[in-house]
Amino acid sequence: MIEIRWHGRGGQGAKTASLLLADVAFNTGKYIQGFPEYGPERMGAPLTAYNRIDDEPIRIHSNIYEPNYVVVVDDTLVGPVDVCKGIDPNGAILINSSLEPSVIKEKLKDVNVKIYVIDASKIALETIGANFPNTALLAAIIKVTGLMSKEDLEKNMLDSFKHKFAKKPEVIEPNMEAVRRAYDEVKEV
Amino acid sequence: MSIKERLSGNEAVAYAMKQINPDVVPVYPITPSTEIPQYFSSFVANGTVDTEFVPVESEHSAMSAAIGASAAGARVMSATSSQGLALMYEMLYIASGMRLPIVLTCVNRAISAPINIHNDHSDSMGARDCGFIQLYCETNQEAYDNIIMAVKIAELAKLPVMVCYDGFITSHSVENIELLEDEKVKAFVGEYTPEHYLLNPDEHVSMGPLDLQNYFFEHRKQLADAMTNAKEIIAKVSKEFGDISGRYYDAFESYKLDDAEYGLVVLNSTAGTAKTVVDKLRDKGIKVGLLKPRMFRPMPHKELAESLKHLEAVAVMDKADSVNAMSGPVYTELVTALHKHDVHIPVSNYIYGLGGRDVKATDIEKVFRDILAAKDNKENLNGTFYLGVRE
């Protein structure tokens, strides 16, 4: 079983991203859970969301305390929130950030897992034209986890976007471009 | 062929309601059940169902309108949580006393004060004696399945049914689910043909009139009998549902209990987490098992006693507190069932997870460790403990 914890701020779409990831994994025949930890729902307040992905039915219904992977939607959370708490030593953390790799490394100097960075906000602005980093982050975490190949991801996302954006097909291609770029641009620091 | 989907518990219930296409849905939104009327109202708006959707001004009115519509002869469903169920309280007894087969989804949430939107079972447990059948669900799948069965159970038993599942944990978590085809659900629930109803021009009946010393007691005994008889109806409907879905449900689920020495009793989503703990302890050679009640009303007391009597000790977990200086509601009733059938084994009570305090596998493991250790420390048996509370 793969367990993923998302750290974001209210309004940034961490919940949506976790549900999207559940969707994508479901489409490949996996058993999935996607759920947010609902709090006061304030715009900008730190929040978490979770994913479990497995080949077997998932029975456990608690939050995730020892994630294999952590995704940080907003790099200002690193520090105020112990984003790596309980992380699997063989796991990895993925951060959406425009900071220099050396700065991120310094911020996470006590962390002994692989660190991946993606500037998902930049990709979103350049492709979709708005700061919706979800799509890019989703593609990046899928690459980091090795859940599926780029080809499978593209096919899967296209199906999902066709359904999701049935009423505004013009945003499908920009989102697909964000998927492709994020898959290629995510890198270990 | 079933349809493989991924839905949240609320989406699954709204989907089941779409397939059932009830005549009337009077409802007032409250977290975490709000999405049920939200999704269902879109089915009404786009014409997928021809339900009369009544957006009332309070839960008291929702249940009142449900009673009126059901008495008139309609198939009626609604949904609520927490304070909403509390506000319905007066009308819940009227629904059951008038023997109206209303199906109510209760997405379990703590009751104020202090105010809290998260899951525990204080709402439905507080209404446990209102004459509703109560079915509890571990997963979105069970919520979907029980809602479909509830329609048939209610109409055959002439009793209202409350289907309960955990707020947020089940209601808002997206998980895999297998749905039935529309025509299968429609054939299963069939057309509702009430025996007596107010809009029948050929039969003039009074419903809910004054009923004093001469008859009230007999009517209450009839209600009690109806609840007793509901056991067989639930078994029959569940068997029929199993035949169309491949998913068979009993009054409760036993998990690795037959050869267990120590057992745990817990409702709803926590039972899933507990199963992983049972497996883990079993791998270490510790013989533990789980019993997850599905039917709480009617209480399958004889079957419960039969399933637990071989155990060295049992722990009952309650996600509600009776605030009675004794124990939680599931414990109280389970111990009564055991005593009634002459089973005398130690039973400890753990009040847990109130207001949505997360229940980890390690919490449940602690409960098992406690009762395993208690065989050498008898004073801990039969106690009531508040699992993980800070003092």
XYZ file of C-alpha atoms in Angstrom:
580
model
C 0.000 0.000 0.000
C 1.178 3.521 -0.821
C 0.213 6.239 1.640
C 0.467 9.909 0.656
C -0.077 12.988 2.791
C -0.762 16.379 1.221
C 0.018 19.652 2.969
C -1.577 22.770 1.590
C -3.465 25.851 2.598
C -7.213 26.335 2.390
C -8.101 27.349 -1.146
C -4.984 25.926 -2.832
C -6.644 22.728 -3.896
C -4.824 20.064 -1.842
C -8.163 18.336 -1.313
C -8.968 18.447 -5.017
C -5.497 17.129 -5.807
C -5.945 14.171 -3.463
C -9.307 13.377 -5.029
C -7.800 13.686 -8.517
C -4.987 11.330 -7.591
C -7.547 8.857 -6.236
C -9.382 9.162 -9.530
C -6.309 8.529 -11.642
C -5.239 5.536 -9.541
C -8.786 4.167 -9.642
C -8.703 4.323 -13.426
C -5.707 1.980 -13.421
C -7.670 -0.608 -11.432
C -6.311 0.184 -7.972
C -8.162 0.330 -4.688
C -8.076 3.900 -3.470
C -8.912 6.289 -0.680
C -8.888 10.061 -1.074
C -9.936 12.190 1.854
C -9.202 15.567 3.375
C -8.962 16.329 7.045
C -11.698 18.888 7.404
C -10.876 21.740 9.707
C -12.154 25.255 10.107
C -12.036 25.676 6.289
C -10.398 29.085 6.408
C -8.766 30.372 3.267
C -5.003 30.144 3.814
C -5.080 27.939 6.917
C -2.813 24.865 6.815
C -4.680 21.681 5.984
C -3.920 18.078 5.123
C -5.406 15.612 2.699
C -4.630 11.947 2.241
C -4.409 9.112 -0.262
C -4.098 5.390 0.121
C -3.507 3.301 -3.012
C -3.318 -0.472 -2.988
C -3.896 -3.608 -5.043
C -6.100 -5.008 -2.255
C -9.264 -3.519 -0.743
C -8.345 -0.890 1.868
C -9.938 -1.331 5.282
C -8.076 1.092 7.506
C -9.949 4.330 8.195
C -7.625 6.630 10.080
C -5.498 9.560 9.036
C -2.019 8.794 7.751
C 0.802 9.103 10.280
C 3.612 7.257 8.493
C 3.271 8.292 4.850
C 5.457 6.910 2.093
C 5.224 10.244 0.326
C 4.490 13.816 1.331
C 3.400 16.514 -1.097
C 3.727 20.153 -0.067
C 1.565 22.477 -2.133
C 2.931 25.655 -0.528
C 6.607 25.908 0.459
C 5.856 28.427 3.232
C 4.432 25.487 5.199
C 7.904 23.960 5.512
C 8.942 25.027 8.991
C 5.654 26.120 10.576
C 4.293 22.612 9.877
C 6.345 19.464 10.476
C 5.568 18.264 6.976
C 7.878 15.240 7.160
C 6.512 13.923 10.446
C 6.479 10.130 10.444
C 7.645 9.833 6.827
C 8.931 6.458 5.648
C 12.781 6.660 5.484
C 12.592 5.081 2.021
C 9.926 7.539 0.916
C 10.168 10.992 -0.579
C 8.871 14.516 -0.248
C 7.693 16.569 -3.208
C 7.574 20.347 -2.873
C 5.921 22.910 -5.091
C 8.430 25.720 -5.007
C 10.213 28.323 -7.083
C 13.075 28.488 -4.572
C 16.613 27.510 -5.483
C 17.304 23.798 -4.791
C 20.013 24.802 -2.306
C 17.494 26.877 -0.305
C 15.045 23.986 -0.184
C 17.806 21.609 0.863
C 18.728 23.993 3.662
C 15.085 24.269 4.786
C 14.878 20.466 4.946
C 18.388 19.770 6.190
C 17.120 17.527 9.009
C 15.163 15.347 6.636
C 16.682 12.058 5.524
C 14.448 11.257 2.599
C 14.698 12.084 -1.082
C 13.511 15.612 -1.873
C 11.851 16.420 -5.176
C 10.927 19.879 -6.386
C 8.552 21.082 -9.020
C 7.599 24.671 -9.780
C 3.991 23.683 -10.324
C 2.708 27.227 -9.922
C 4.993 28.457 -12.723
C 3.913 25.600 -14.968
C 0.259 26.336 -14.179
C 0.682 30.031 -14.987
C 2.475 29.264 -18.257
C 0.056 26.588 -19.433
C -3.346 27.077 -17.822
C -2.841 30.787 -17.275
C -3.768 30.763 -13.583
C -2.157 29.557 -10.367
C -3.843 26.151 -10.188
C -0.834 23.940 -9.383
C -2.915 20.754 -8.860
C -2.537 19.256 -12.281
C 1.222 19.727 -12.374
C 1.656 18.453 -8.812
C -0.418 15.410 -9.602
C 1.758 14.550 -12.589
C 4.885 15.141 -10.509
C 3.827 12.903 -7.603
C 2.832 10.182 -10.041
C 6.315 10.270 -11.510
C 7.948 10.325 -8.054
C 5.896 7.334 -6.877
C 6.287 5.475 -10.153
C 2.573 4.777 -10.134
C 2.392 4.882 -13.911
C 4.325 5.702 -17.072
C 4.079 9.076 -18.766
C 2.122 7.480 -21.588
C -0.432 5.893 -19.255
C -0.707 9.096 -17.264
C -1.416 11.161 -20.359
C -4.084 8.762 -21.543
C -5.643 8.615 -18.108
C -5.616 12.369 -17.555
C -7.052 13.043 -20.991
C -10.024 10.787 -20.211
C -10.468 12.412 -16.857
C -10.221 15.994 -18.236
C -12.646 15.214 -21.054
C -15.142 14.229 -18.397
C -14.298 17.002 -15.944
C -14.138 19.808 -18.497
C -16.933 18.622 -20.789
C -18.388 22.127 -20.758
C -15.107 23.969 -21.325
C -13.038 21.803 -23.685
C -10.651 24.708 -24.380
C -8.900 24.113 -21.024
C -8.152 20.432 -21.724
C -5.010 20.980 -23.819
C -3.450 23.542 -21.424
C -3.983 21.063 -18.569
C -2.462 18.257 -20.637
C 0.547 20.477 -21.345
C 0.883 21.034 -17.581
C 0.834 17.245 -17.070
C 3.545 16.642 -19.666
C 5.779 19.465 -18.451
C 5.484 18.529 -14.784
C 6.287 14.894 -15.517
C 9.467 16.003 -17.292
C 10.461 18.893 -15.031
C 10.159 17.365 -11.568
C 13.667 16.780 -10.219
C 15.453 15.489 -7.178
C 17.507 18.050 -5.257
C -22.345 -7.042 -14.127
C -21.916 -4.502 -11.370
C -20.549 -1.052 -12.102
C -17.155 -0.309 -10.589
C -16.979 3.286 -9.407
C -15.263 5.523 -6.899
C -17.605 7.596 -4.803
C -17.790 9.190 -1.403
C -20.382 7.822 1.033
C -22.685 10.779 0.413
C -22.329 10.457 -3.355
C -23.134 6.754 -3.051
C -26.284 7.410 -1.016
C -27.458 10.183 -3.358
C -26.839 7.778 -6.246
C -28.893 5.059 -4.531
C -31.696 7.587 -3.996
C -31.551 8.466 -7.678
C -31.975 4.796 -8.550
C -34.791 4.368 -6.012
C -36.552 7.541 -7.271
C -38.636 8.123 -4.121
C -41.920 10.036 -4.365
C -41.032 12.720 -1.826
C -37.734 13.943 -0.308
C -38.187 16.652 2.332
C -34.791 17.682 3.645
C -32.811 20.402 5.358
C -29.024 20.543 4.889
C -26.574 20.002 7.745
C -22.889 19.069 7.736
C -21.772 16.341 6.996
C -24.971 15.107 5.334
C -25.482 18.244 3.204
C -24.092 16.706 0.021
C -26.926 14.157 -0.067
C -29.666 16.746 -0.725
C -27.153 18.783 -2.758
C -26.441 15.948 -5.202
C -29.997 14.669 -5.106
C -31.453 18.099 -5.893
C -29.394 18.137 -9.106
C -31.045 14.844 -10.110
C -34.397 16.507 -9.432
C -33.426 19.656 -11.363
C -32.259 17.801 -14.452
C -35.243 15.482 -14.483
C -33.375 12.238 -13.748
C -35.891 11.585 -10.975
C -39.479 12.754 -10.652
C -39.308 13.136 -6.893
C -41.139 15.969 -5.140
C -38.159 17.660 -3.472
C -39.261 19.765 -0.499
C -36.560 22.162 0.726
C -38.024 22.872 4.144
C -36.914 25.439 6.727
C -35.775 23.059 9.495
C -35.214 19.398 10.277
C -38.335 19.365 12.438
C -40.229 20.382 9.310
C -38.307 17.854 7.196
C -39.471 14.956 9.360
C -42.964 16.482 9.664
C -43.276 16.720 5.883
C -41.896 13.176 5.584
C -44.601 11.968 7.968
C -47.352 13.766 6.080
C -46.183 12.470 2.709
C -45.673 8.945 3.987
C -49.116 8.898 5.623
C -50.545 10.070 2.302
C -49.051 6.970 0.701
C -45.754 8.175 -0.744
C -42.329 6.546 -0.625
C -40.263 9.045 1.378
C -36.556 9.510 2.084
C -34.547 12.158 3.894
C -31.106 12.744 5.405
C -29.627 14.554 8.368
C -26.874 14.667 11.009
C -26.253 15.721 14.579
C -28.318 18.749 15.673
C -30.587 18.096 12.715
C -31.535 14.700 14.067
C -31.899 16.265 17.502
C -34.323 18.832 16.092
C -36.306 15.999 14.459
C -36.532 14.140 17.747
C -40.185 14.923 18.502
C -41.245 13.790 15.050
C -39.136 10.602 15.002
C -41.447 9.003 17.543
C -44.461 10.078 15.514
C -43.021 8.488 12.351
C -42.549 5.155 14.120
C -45.733 5.387 16.191
C -47.722 5.921 12.996
C -45.819 2.994 11.468
C -44.560 5.004 8.495
C -41.811 3.439 6.366
C -39.625 6.544 6.040
C -35.942 5.975 5.197
C -33.632 8.463 6.898
C -29.890 8.631 6.348
C -28.080 9.749 9.495
C -24.516 10.781 8.704
C -23.147 10.443 12.209
C -21.746 13.589 13.812
C -21.157 14.716 17.377
C -23.879 16.611 19.237
C -23.157 20.059 20.738
C -21.925 21.428 23.110
C -19.105 22.147 22.574
C -19.921 22.580 18.907
C -18.150 20.111 16.642
C -18.785 19.000 13.085
C -16.896 15.700 13.214
C -17.875 12.120 13.683
C -19.113 10.239 16.667
C -22.352 8.355 17.245
C -24.024 10.639 19.792
C -26.751 11.665 17.353
C -28.167 8.287 16.342
C -27.426 6.703 19.720
C -29.460 9.455 21.365
C -32.385 8.411 19.161
C -31.962 4.685 19.718
C -35.304 4.251 21.482
C -37.430 6.242 19.022
C -38.781 3.178 17.242
C -36.640 3.452 14.095
C -34.784 0.423 12.798
C -31.087 1.361 12.883
C -28.532 -0.048 10.442
C -24.853 0.888 10.805
C -22.343 0.928 7.922
C -18.575 0.501 7.793
C -17.993 1.757 4.249
C -19.515 3.720 1.373
C -20.419 0.312 -0.122
C -22.372 -0.678 2.958
C -24.091 2.725 3.039
C -25.193 2.287 -0.579
C -26.337 -1.290 -0.038
C -28.154 -0.598 3.229
C -30.024 2.400 1.793
C -31.420 0.233 -0.991
C -32.339 -2.544 1.442
C -33.790 -0.024 3.912
C -36.581 0.965 1.509
C -37.810 -2.598 1.308
C -37.249 -3.342 4.982
C -39.185 -0.231 6.035
C -42.146 -1.026 3.815
C -42.353 -4.681 4.851
C -41.832 -3.967 8.570
C -44.022 -0.828 8.509
C -41.287 0.892 10.466
C -39.019 3.814 9.651
C -35.349 2.989 9.088
C -32.279 5.045 9.957
C -29.114 4.190 8.024
C -26.066 5.451 9.911
C -22.492 5.960 8.728
C -19.539 8.017 9.848
C -19.421 11.709 9.026
C -16.401 12.721 6.898
C -14.641 9.378 7.383
C -17.238 7.608 5.247
C -19.367 10.500 3.977
C -16.523 12.503 2.390
C -13.856 9.892 1.662
C -13.736 8.704 -1.928
C -13.331 4.939 -2.143
C -14.008 2.098 -4.547
C -17.591 0.910 -4.749
C -19.646 -1.487 -6.826
C -22.982 -0.105 -7.949
C -25.954 -2.036 -9.206
C -27.593 -1.242 -12.512
C -30.608 1.076 -12.295
C -33.052 -1.589 -13.436
C -31.791 -4.040 -10.808
C -32.349 -1.512 -8.027
C -35.750 -0.547 -9.383
C -36.825 -4.182 -9.636
C -35.498 -4.858 -6.137
C -37.363 -2.026 -4.407
C -40.418 -2.382 -6.675
C -43.455 -0.113 -6.583
C -44.595 0.948 -3.144
C -48.162 -0.132 -2.530
C -49.129 0.973 0.973
C -51.805 -1.038 2.741
C -53.503 1.976 4.322
C -52.950 5.555 3.238
C -54.726 8.880 3.488
C -55.093 9.514 -0.243
C -56.945 6.264 -0.825
C -60.445 7.318 -1.942
C -61.794 3.826 -1.260
C -60.787 3.646 2.373
C -61.332 6.367 4.940
C -58.765 6.169 7.709
C -57.600 8.355 10.555
C -53.899 8.469 11.319
C -52.362 9.772 14.484
C -55.536 10.607 16.449
C -55.807 10.816 20.252
C -55.196 7.396 21.764
C -55.767 7.205 25.512
C -55.762 4.553 28.219
C -57.945 2.158 26.266
C -55.649 1.532 23.311
C -52.330 3.382 23.605
C -50.612 0.529 25.436
C -51.719 -2.008 22.835
C -50.468 0.188 20.028
C -47.094 0.533 21.721
C -46.966 -3.259 22.139
C -47.697 -3.595 18.424
C -44.771 -1.293 17.734
C -42.544 -3.432 19.968
C -43.744 -6.556 18.149
C -43.069 -4.922 14.799
C -39.465 -4.286 15.873
C -39.098 -7.900 17.004
C -40.572 -9.121 13.717
C -38.267 -6.799 11.782
C -35.354 -9.167 12.465
C -36.761 -11.771 10.101
C -37.745 -9.153 7.540
C -34.222 -7.709 7.554
C -32.775 -11.208 7.150
C -35.103 -11.959 4.241
C -34.472 -8.652 2.447
C -30.721 -8.975 3.018
C -30.759 -12.464 1.505
C -32.658 -11.180 -1.548
C -30.190 -8.317 -1.861
C -27.299 -10.747 -1.627
C -28.814 -12.761 -4.457
C -28.795 -9.755 -6.813
C -25.539 -8.149 -5.658
C -23.372 -10.990 -4.364
C -23.040 -9.042 -1.112
C -24.746 -10.805 1.765
C -25.350 -9.029 5.060
C -26.199 -10.486 8.450
C -27.356 -8.805 11.644
C -23.664 -8.328 12.394
C -20.345 -9.215 10.805
C -18.045 -11.635 12.579
C -14.396 -11.318 11.637
C -12.091 -14.163 12.720
C -14.290 -14.590 15.762
C -15.076 -18.321 15.691
C -11.765 -19.491 17.118
C -10.887 -16.235 18.876
C -10.135 -16.016 22.579
C -10.556 -12.259 22.840
C -13.051 -10.146 20.975
C -13.788 -6.557 20.105
C -17.199 -5.059 19.338
C -17.217 -1.825 17.344
C -19.534 -0.051 14.903
C -18.976 1.625 11.546
C -15.692 2.720 9.966
C -13.531 1.910 12.973
C -14.367 -1.756 12.368
C -12.309 -1.565 9.170
C -9.283 -0.280 11.040
C -9.890 -2.929 13.704
C -9.790 -5.698 11.088
C -6.242 -4.684 10.163
C -5.317 -4.896 13.856
C -6.936 -8.330 14.195
C -4.859 -9.515 11.233
C -1.674 -8.066 12.704
C -2.210 -9.710 16.101
C -3.254 -12.990 14.452
C 0.069 -12.972 12.584
C 1.730 -12.951 15.995
C -0.367 -15.931 17.069
C -2.728 -13.939 19.282
C -6.251 -15.217 18.846
C -8.418 -12.137 18.550
C -11.570 -11.430 16.585
C -14.068 -8.727 15.808
C -17.828 -8.347 15.867
C -19.295 -5.419 13.954
C -23.008 -4.826 14.586
C -25.015 -3.817 11.553
C -28.446 -4.051 13.194
C -28.630 -2.094 16.431
C -32.413 -1.775 16.270
C -33.742 -4.434 16.383
C -31.065 -5.789 18.717
C -29.938 -9.286 17.675
C -29.389 -10.160 21.345
C -29.582 -13.933 21.106
C -27.264 -14.165 18.116
C -24.799 -11.743 19.720
C -24.645 -13.810 22.898
C -24.211 -16.964 20.862
C -21.314 -15.466 18.878
C -19.448 -14.113 21.890
C -20.013 -16.761 24.569
C -16.790 -18.711 23.905
C -14.533 -15.691 24.458
C -12.261 -15.150 27.468
C -13.061 -11.441 27.429
C -14.647 -8.809 25.208
C -14.016 -5.089 24.743
C -16.893 -2.946 23.514
C -15.972 0.345 21.864
C -18.528 3.138 22.055
C -18.271 6.305 19.930
C -20.920 7.870 22.166
C -21.170 8.339 25.900
C -24.396 7.811 27.812
C -23.167 10.208 30.505
C -24.756 7.853 33.023
C -21.773 7.293 35.337
C -21.640 3.740 33.980
C -20.954 3.038 30.303
C -21.671 3.775 26.655
C -24.831 2.604 24.879
C -23.444 -0.322 22.868
C -21.797 -1.701 25.997
C -24.953 -1.397 28.072
C -27.031 -3.224 25.505
C -24.441 -5.859 24.740
C -23.949 -6.740 28.400
C -27.724 -6.953 28.746
C -27.846 -9.334 25.781
C -25.125 -11.522 27.286
C -26.805 -11.603 30.691
C -30.181 -12.339 29.124
C -28.720 -15.462 27.545
C -26.723 -16.518 30.566
C -23.305 -15.667 29.126
C -21.039 -14.377 31.877
C -17.728 -13.221 30.490
C -15.738 -10.100 31.354
C -16.647 -7.125 29.153
C -14.783 -3.828 29.241
C -15.987 -0.588 27.729
C -13.950 1.944 25.779
C -15.482 5.306 24.969
C -13.452 6.524 21.972
C -13.155 9.067 19.180
C -15.677 11.599 20.460
C -15.932 14.678 18.243
C -13.887 13.019 15.518
C -10.713 12.304 17.506
C -8.879 10.104 15.021
C -8.773 6.402 15.856
C -5.474 4.862 14.904
C -4.670 1.185 14.539
C -2.380 1.575 17.556
C -5.351 2.776 19.657
C -7.243 -0.402 18.855
C -4.172 -2.507 19.475
C -3.988 -0.939 22.925
C -7.569 -2.070 23.641
C -6.674 -5.643 22.689
C -3.472 -5.484 24.763
C -5.494 -4.210 27.723
C -7.987 -7.040 27.709
C -5.256 -9.588 27.051
C -3.385 -8.304 30.105
C -6.551 -8.106 32.162
C -6.739 -11.875 32.559
C -4.009 -11.492 35.185
C -5.380 -8.253 36.551
C -9.066 -8.790 37.168
C -9.760 -5.327 38.487
C -9.413 -3.925 34.959
C -12.191 -6.123 33.641
C -15.699 -4.709 33.379
C -14.307 -1.175 33.553
C -15.176 1.880 31.454
C -12.198 3.662 29.918
C -11.873 6.794 27.778
C -9.466 5.696 25.060
C -6.618 8.153 24.546
C -8.264 11.038 26.403
C -5.893 13.571 27.993
C -6.398 14.040 31.714
